[in-house]
Tab-separated table of C-alpha atoms in Angstrom:
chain	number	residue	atom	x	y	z
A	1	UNK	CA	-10.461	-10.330	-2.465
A	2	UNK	CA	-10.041	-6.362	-0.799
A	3	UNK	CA	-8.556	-6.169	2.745
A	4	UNK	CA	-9.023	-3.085	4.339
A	5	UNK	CA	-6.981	-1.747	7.203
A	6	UNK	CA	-6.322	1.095	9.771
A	7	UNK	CA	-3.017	2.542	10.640
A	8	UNK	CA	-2.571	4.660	14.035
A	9	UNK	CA	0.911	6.067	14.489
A	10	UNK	CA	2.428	3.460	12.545
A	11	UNK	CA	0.030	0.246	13.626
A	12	UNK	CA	-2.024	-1.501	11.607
A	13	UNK	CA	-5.261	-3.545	11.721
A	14	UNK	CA	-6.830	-5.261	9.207
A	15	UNK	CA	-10.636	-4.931	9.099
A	16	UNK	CA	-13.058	-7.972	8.626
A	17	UNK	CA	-14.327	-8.593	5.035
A	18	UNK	CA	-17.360	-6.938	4.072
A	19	UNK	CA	-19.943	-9.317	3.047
A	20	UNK	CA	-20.460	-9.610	-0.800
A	21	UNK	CA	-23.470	-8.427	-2.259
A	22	UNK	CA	-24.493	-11.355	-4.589
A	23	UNK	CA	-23.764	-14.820	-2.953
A	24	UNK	CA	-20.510	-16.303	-4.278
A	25	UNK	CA	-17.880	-18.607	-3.623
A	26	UNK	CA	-14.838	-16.253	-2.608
A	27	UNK	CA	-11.582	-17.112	-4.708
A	28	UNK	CA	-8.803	-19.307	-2.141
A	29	UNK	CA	-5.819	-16.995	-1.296
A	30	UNK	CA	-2.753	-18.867	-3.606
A	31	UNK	CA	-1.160	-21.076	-1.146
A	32	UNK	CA	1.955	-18.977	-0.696
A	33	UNK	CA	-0.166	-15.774	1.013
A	34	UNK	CA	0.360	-16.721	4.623
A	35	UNK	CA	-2.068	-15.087	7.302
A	36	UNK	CA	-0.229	-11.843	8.446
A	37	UNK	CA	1.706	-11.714	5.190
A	38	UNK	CA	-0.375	-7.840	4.531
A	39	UNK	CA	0.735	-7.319	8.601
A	40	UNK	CA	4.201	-7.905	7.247
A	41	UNK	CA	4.055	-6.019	4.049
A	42	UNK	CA	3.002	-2.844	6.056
A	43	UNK	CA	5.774	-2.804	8.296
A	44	UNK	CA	8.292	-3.266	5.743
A	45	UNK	CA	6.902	-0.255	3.717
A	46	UNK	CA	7.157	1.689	7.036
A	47	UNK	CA	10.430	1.275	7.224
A	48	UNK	CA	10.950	2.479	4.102
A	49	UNK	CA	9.412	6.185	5.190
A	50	UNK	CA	11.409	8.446	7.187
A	51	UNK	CA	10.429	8.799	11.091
A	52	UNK	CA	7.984	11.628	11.039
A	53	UNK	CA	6.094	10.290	7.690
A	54	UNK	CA	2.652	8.320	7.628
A	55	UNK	CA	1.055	6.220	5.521
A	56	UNK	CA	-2.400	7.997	4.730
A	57	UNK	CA	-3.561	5.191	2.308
A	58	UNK	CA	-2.173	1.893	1.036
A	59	UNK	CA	-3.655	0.412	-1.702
A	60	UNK	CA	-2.350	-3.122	-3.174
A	61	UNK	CA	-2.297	-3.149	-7.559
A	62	UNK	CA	-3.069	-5.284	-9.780
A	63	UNK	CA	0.621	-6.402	-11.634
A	64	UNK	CA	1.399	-7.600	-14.826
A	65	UNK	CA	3.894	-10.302	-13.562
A	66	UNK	CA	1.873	-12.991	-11.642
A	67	UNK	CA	4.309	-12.906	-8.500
A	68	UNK	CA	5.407	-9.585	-7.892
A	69	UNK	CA	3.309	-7.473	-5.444
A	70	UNK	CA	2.862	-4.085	-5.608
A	71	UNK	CA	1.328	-1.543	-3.578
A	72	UNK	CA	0.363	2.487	-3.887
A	73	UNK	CA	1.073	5.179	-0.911
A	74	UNK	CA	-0.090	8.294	0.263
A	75	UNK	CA	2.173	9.540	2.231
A	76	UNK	CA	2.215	12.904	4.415
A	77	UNK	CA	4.220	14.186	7.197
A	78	UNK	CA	2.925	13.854	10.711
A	79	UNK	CA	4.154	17.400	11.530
A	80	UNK	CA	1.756	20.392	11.711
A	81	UNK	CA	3.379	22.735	9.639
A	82	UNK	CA	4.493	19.748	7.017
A	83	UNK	CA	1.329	21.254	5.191
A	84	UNK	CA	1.115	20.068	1.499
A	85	UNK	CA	3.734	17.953	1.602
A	86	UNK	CA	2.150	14.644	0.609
A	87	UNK	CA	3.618	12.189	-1.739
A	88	UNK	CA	2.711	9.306	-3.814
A	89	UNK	CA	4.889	6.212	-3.212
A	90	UNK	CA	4.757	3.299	-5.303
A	91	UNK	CA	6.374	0.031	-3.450
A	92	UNK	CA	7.454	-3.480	-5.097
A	93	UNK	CA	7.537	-6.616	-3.541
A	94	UNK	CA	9.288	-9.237	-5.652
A	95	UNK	CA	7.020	-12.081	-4.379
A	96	UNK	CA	4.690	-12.470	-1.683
A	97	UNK	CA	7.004	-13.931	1.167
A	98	UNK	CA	9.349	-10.869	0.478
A	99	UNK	CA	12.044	-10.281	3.217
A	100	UNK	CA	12.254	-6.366	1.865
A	101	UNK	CA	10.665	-4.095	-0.311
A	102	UNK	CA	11.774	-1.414	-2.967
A	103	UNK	CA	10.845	1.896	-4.287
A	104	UNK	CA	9.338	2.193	-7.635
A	105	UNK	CA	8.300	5.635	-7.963
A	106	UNK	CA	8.115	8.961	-5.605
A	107	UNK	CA	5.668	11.368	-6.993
A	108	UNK	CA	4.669	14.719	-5.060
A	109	UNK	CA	1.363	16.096	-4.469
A	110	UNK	CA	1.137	19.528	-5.131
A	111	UNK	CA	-2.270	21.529	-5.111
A	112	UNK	CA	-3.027	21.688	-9.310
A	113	UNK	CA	-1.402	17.794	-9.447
A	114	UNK	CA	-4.015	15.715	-11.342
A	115	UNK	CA	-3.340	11.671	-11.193
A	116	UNK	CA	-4.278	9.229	-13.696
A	117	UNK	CA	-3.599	5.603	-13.118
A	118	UNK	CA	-4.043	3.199	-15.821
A	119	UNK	CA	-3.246	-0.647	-16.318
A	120	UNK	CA	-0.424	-1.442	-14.356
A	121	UNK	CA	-0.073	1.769	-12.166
């Protein structure tokens, strides 16, 4: 299933589900996905930024290993004249119920970067 947030200054919110568009049974979360675990998994990856950086966009992948979690980050400076400074971030989780997180990859964005993702990130 997608969950959506919103982050402001460093909260977040997770939005309600959007309704499907053909009727189905939605999949259970696996037993060991806790509500708040994606509250969690936010602030952890905060803490991983440095104080005037924000998370633009988090987006969780799709892994290859059935229990590690992964996520994708745009990340940009809060600062005015931080222009053009934005960075991809890719954070691992090694399980769900993770106590930390680690960096996997720092990319930056400059203006002729092109991105292609494919299978595993």
């Amino acid at each position: 299933p997608r969950q959506s947030f919103v982050m402001v200054k460093g909260a977040a919110m997770l939005l309600p589900a959007e309704e499907p568009l053909v009727a189905e049974t939605p999949p259970e979360a696996p037993p060991s996905q806790a509500p708040g675990q994606q509250e969690q998994h936010l602030q952890l990856m905060m803490q991983l930024l440095r104080p005037q950086d924000a998370i633009q966009l988090a987006v969780r992948l799709e892994s290859v290993r059935p229990r590690r979690v992964r996520y994708l980050l745009v990340v940009h400076p809060e600062e005015v004249e931080a222009e053009g400074q934005t960075a991809l971030l890719g954070v691992d989780f090694a399980h769900e119920g993770a106590a930390r997180c680690t960096l996997g990859m720092v990319l930056p964005l400059w203006s002729d970067t092109q991105v292609f993702l494919d299978g595993d990130g």
